[in-house]
Amino acid sequence: MWLNDLYHSLNPIALQIGPIAIRWYGLAYLAGFVMAGFMIWRTSKRWGLGISSDDILNVVVGIALGVIIGARLGFVLFYGAGYYLENPLKILAVNEGGMSFHGGLVGAIVGGSIACRQMGISIATMCDLAVIGAPWGIFFGRCANFVNGELWGKETSLPWGVMFSDTGGGMVYRHPSQLYEALLEGLLMFVILYALSRRNPPRPQGTFLGAFLTIYGCSRFLIEFVRLPDKQLGYLLDTGWLTMGQCLSLPLIAVGIAILVLAHRRQLPQRGFVD
């Protein structure tokens, strides 16, 4: 059970300076935004889009604000189970945890789109650029979830099972579902999208966003089978398998496939700025 030993040697706090604690989870968000910005810059340069580094920085800031706000509101709406209706001030208590990927995705699109519109950048192309780097944010975020000992998997007898007893997971070994997501939704998806982005001229608008939504939706839906549902919600069916994460992932798959079909039919070229 070597992963069990590894987990218990990890501290959620990366650095403590007096009363100020810098957590790995916060650093994961920062690293994700930095990597996304870097991939947007590098890919746009390779595609010859003429987007400056200052423009990219402005877009990344918009995306970051959208992710944080959207992820929190998404958790409140879909996973709060009525708690925040009774305690509205707790919505602002981000330090207590509670962020939703699906809400963060919507927030990222909204925040990035607002920034793009202000600078005249093509929103469709920027979405394609952003999702190429986004898997790094998922990778770092899920690794931070593992460090925090949260979002446990179901019990398992596999040799890589991990015990989360110190964070309430009990004296049983569980699937490290956080690491499954880091590998599938993070590293593997990045490899696929990055490989697709290498073609010159680049693939048509919508190709990368459609692929991102489809791959993430399918991966998340499957991983939910070995991941425990949120305690306050449980399973949504008496059969004991449908979770809120799966419900929210199905629309992503449908929208992703629709975007891919539309991109293939329209064959619109990638462009940096709108006319």
Short mmCIF file of N, CA and C in Angstrom, two decimals, residues 3-15 22-29 138-152 162-168 175-180 182:
data_model
loop_
_atom_site.label_atom_id
_atom_site.label_comp_id
_atom_site.label_asym_id
_atom_site.label_seq_id
_atom_site.Cartn_x
_atom_site.Cartn_y
_atom_site.Cartn_z
N LEU A 3 0.99 3.93 -1.82
CA LEU A 3 0.37 5.25 -1.93
C LEU A 3 -0.17 5.73 -0.59
N ASN A 4 -0.59 4.77 0.24
CA ASN A 4 -1.07 5.13 1.57
C ASN A 4 0.02 5.83 2.36
N ASP A 5 1.23 5.29 2.33
CA ASP A 5 2.34 5.92 3.02
C ASP A 5 2.64 7.30 2.44
N LEU A 6 2.54 7.42 1.11
CA LEU A 6 2.81 8.70 0.47
C LEU A 6 1.81 9.75 0.91
N TYR A 7 0.54 9.38 0.95
CA TYR A 7 -0.48 10.36 1.32
C TYR A 7 -0.24 10.92 2.70
N HIS A 8 0.04 10.05 3.64
CA HIS A 8 0.17 10.51 5.02
C HIS A 8 1.44 11.32 5.27
N SER A 9 2.29 11.42 4.27
CA SER A 9 3.47 12.27 4.42
C SER A 9 3.24 13.65 3.82
N LEU A 10 2.03 13.90 3.28
CA LEU A 10 1.75 15.17 2.62
C LEU A 10 0.98 16.10 3.54
N ASN A 11 1.31 17.38 3.43
CA ASN A 11 0.67 18.41 4.25
C ASN A 11 -0.09 19.36 3.33
N PRO A 12 -1.39 19.59 3.56
CA PRO A 12 -2.16 20.51 2.71
C PRO A 12 -1.59 21.92 2.67
N ILE A 13 -0.83 22.29 3.72
CA ILE A 13 -0.24 23.63 3.77
C ILE A 13 1.17 23.59 3.19
N ALA A 14 1.38 24.36 2.14
CA ALA A 14 2.70 24.39 1.50
C ALA A 14 3.69 25.25 2.27
N LEU A 15 3.18 26.37 2.82
CA LEU A 15 4.05 27.31 3.52
C LEU A 15 3.25 28.03 4.60
N ILE A 22 -0.22 29.28 3.23
CA ILE A 22 -0.34 29.13 1.77
C ILE A 22 -0.55 27.64 1.50
N ARG A 23 -1.71 27.32 0.93
CA ARG A 23 -2.08 25.93 0.72
C ARG A 23 -1.77 25.47 -0.70
N TRP A 24 -1.54 24.18 -0.81
CA TRP A 24 -1.27 23.60 -2.12
C TRP A 24 -2.45 23.81 -3.07
N TYR A 25 -3.67 23.84 -2.52
CA TYR A 25 -4.85 24.02 -3.36
C TYR A 25 -4.83 25.39 -4.05
N GLY A 26 -4.45 26.42 -3.31
CA GLY A 26 -4.35 27.75 -3.90
C GLY A 26 -3.23 27.81 -4.93
N LEU A 27 -2.11 27.17 -4.62
CA LEU A 27 -1.00 27.14 -5.58
C LEU A 27 -1.38 26.37 -6.84
N ALA A 28 -2.25 25.36 -6.69
CA ALA A 28 -2.70 24.59 -7.85
C ALA A 28 -3.49 25.48 -8.80
N TYR A 29 -4.36 26.32 -8.24
CA TYR A 29 -5.10 27.27 -9.08
C TYR A 29 -4.14 28.20 -9.82
N ILE A 138 -6.79 21.24 -14.40
CA ILE A 138 -7.47 20.08 -13.83
C ILE A 138 -6.45 19.17 -13.15
N PHE A 139 -5.32 18.96 -13.79
CA PHE A 139 -4.28 18.09 -13.23
C PHE A 139 -3.81 18.60 -11.87
N PHE A 140 -3.43 19.86 -11.81
CA PHE A 140 -2.95 20.43 -10.54
C PHE A 140 -4.06 20.44 -9.48
N GLY A 141 -5.27 20.77 -9.90
CA GLY A 141 -6.38 20.83 -8.95
C GLY A 141 -6.69 19.48 -8.34
N ARG A 142 -6.72 18.42 -9.15
CA ARG A 142 -7.02 17.09 -8.62
C ARG A 142 -5.87 16.57 -7.75
N CYS A 143 -4.65 16.91 -8.10
CA CYS A 143 -3.53 16.54 -7.22
C CYS A 143 -3.67 17.23 -5.86
N ALA A 144 -4.12 18.48 -5.87
CA ALA A 144 -4.34 19.20 -4.62
C ALA A 144 -5.49 18.57 -3.82
N ASN A 145 -6.53 18.09 -4.52
CA ASN A 145 -7.60 17.37 -3.83
C ASN A 145 -7.06 16.13 -3.12
N PHE A 146 -6.12 15.46 -3.77
CA PHE A 146 -5.50 14.28 -3.17
C PHE A 146 -4.69 14.66 -1.93
N VAL A 147 -3.93 15.73 -2.04
CA VAL A 147 -3.15 16.20 -0.89
C VAL A 147 -4.07 16.55 0.27
N ASN A 148 -5.21 17.18 -0.04
CA ASN A 148 -6.16 17.57 1.00
C ASN A 148 -6.91 16.38 1.59
N GLY A 149 -6.85 15.24 0.93
CA GLY A 149 -7.59 14.08 1.42
C GLY A 149 -9.08 14.23 1.28
N GLU A 150 -9.54 14.79 0.15
CA GLU A 150 -10.96 15.03 -0.07
C GLU A 150 -11.39 14.36 -1.37
N LEU A 151 -12.71 14.30 -1.60
CA LEU A 151 -13.28 13.67 -2.78
C LEU A 151 -12.81 12.23 -2.90
N TRP A 152 -13.05 11.46 -1.84
CA TRP A 152 -12.56 10.08 -1.79
C TRP A 152 -13.22 9.19 -2.83
N VAL A 162 -5.73 3.79 -1.11
CA VAL A 162 -5.23 4.80 -0.18
C VAL A 162 -6.19 4.92 0.99
N MET A 163 -5.64 5.06 2.19
CA MET A 163 -6.46 5.22 3.38
C MET A 163 -6.52 6.71 3.76
N PHE A 164 -7.73 7.23 3.86
CA PHE A 164 -7.95 8.63 4.20
C PHE A 164 -8.53 8.75 5.61
N SER A 165 -7.99 8.00 6.54
CA SER A 165 -8.55 7.96 7.89
C SER A 165 -8.43 9.30 8.60
N ASP A 166 -7.37 10.06 8.33
CA ASP A 166 -7.17 11.31 9.05
C ASP A 166 -8.07 12.44 8.54
N THR A 167 -8.76 12.22 7.41
CA THR A 167 -9.70 13.23 6.93
C THR A 167 -11.13 12.70 6.91
N GLY A 168 -11.38 11.63 7.64
CA GLY A 168 -12.74 11.12 7.79
C GLY A 168 -13.11 9.99 6.87
N HIS A 175 -10.14 3.90 -3.65
CA HIS A 175 -9.60 4.32 -4.95
C HIS A 175 -9.09 5.76 -4.84
N PRO A 176 -7.88 6.04 -5.30
CA PRO A 176 -7.43 7.44 -5.36
C PRO A 176 -8.07 8.11 -6.57
N SER A 177 -9.38 8.33 -6.50
CA SER A 177 -10.13 8.86 -7.65
C SER A 177 -9.63 10.23 -8.07
N GLN A 178 -9.05 10.98 -7.13
CA GLN A 178 -8.50 12.29 -7.48
C GLN A 178 -7.37 12.13 -8.49
N LEU A 179 -6.54 11.09 -8.30
CA LEU A 179 -5.42 10.87 -9.20
C LEU A 179 -5.89 10.29 -10.53
N TYR A 180 -6.96 9.49 -10.50
CA TYR A 180 -7.54 9.01 -11.76
C TYR A 180 -7.95 10.21 -12.61
N ALA A 182 -6.84 13.29 -12.35
CA ALA A 182 -5.65 14.05 -12.74
C ALA A 182 -5.01 13.46 -14.00
#
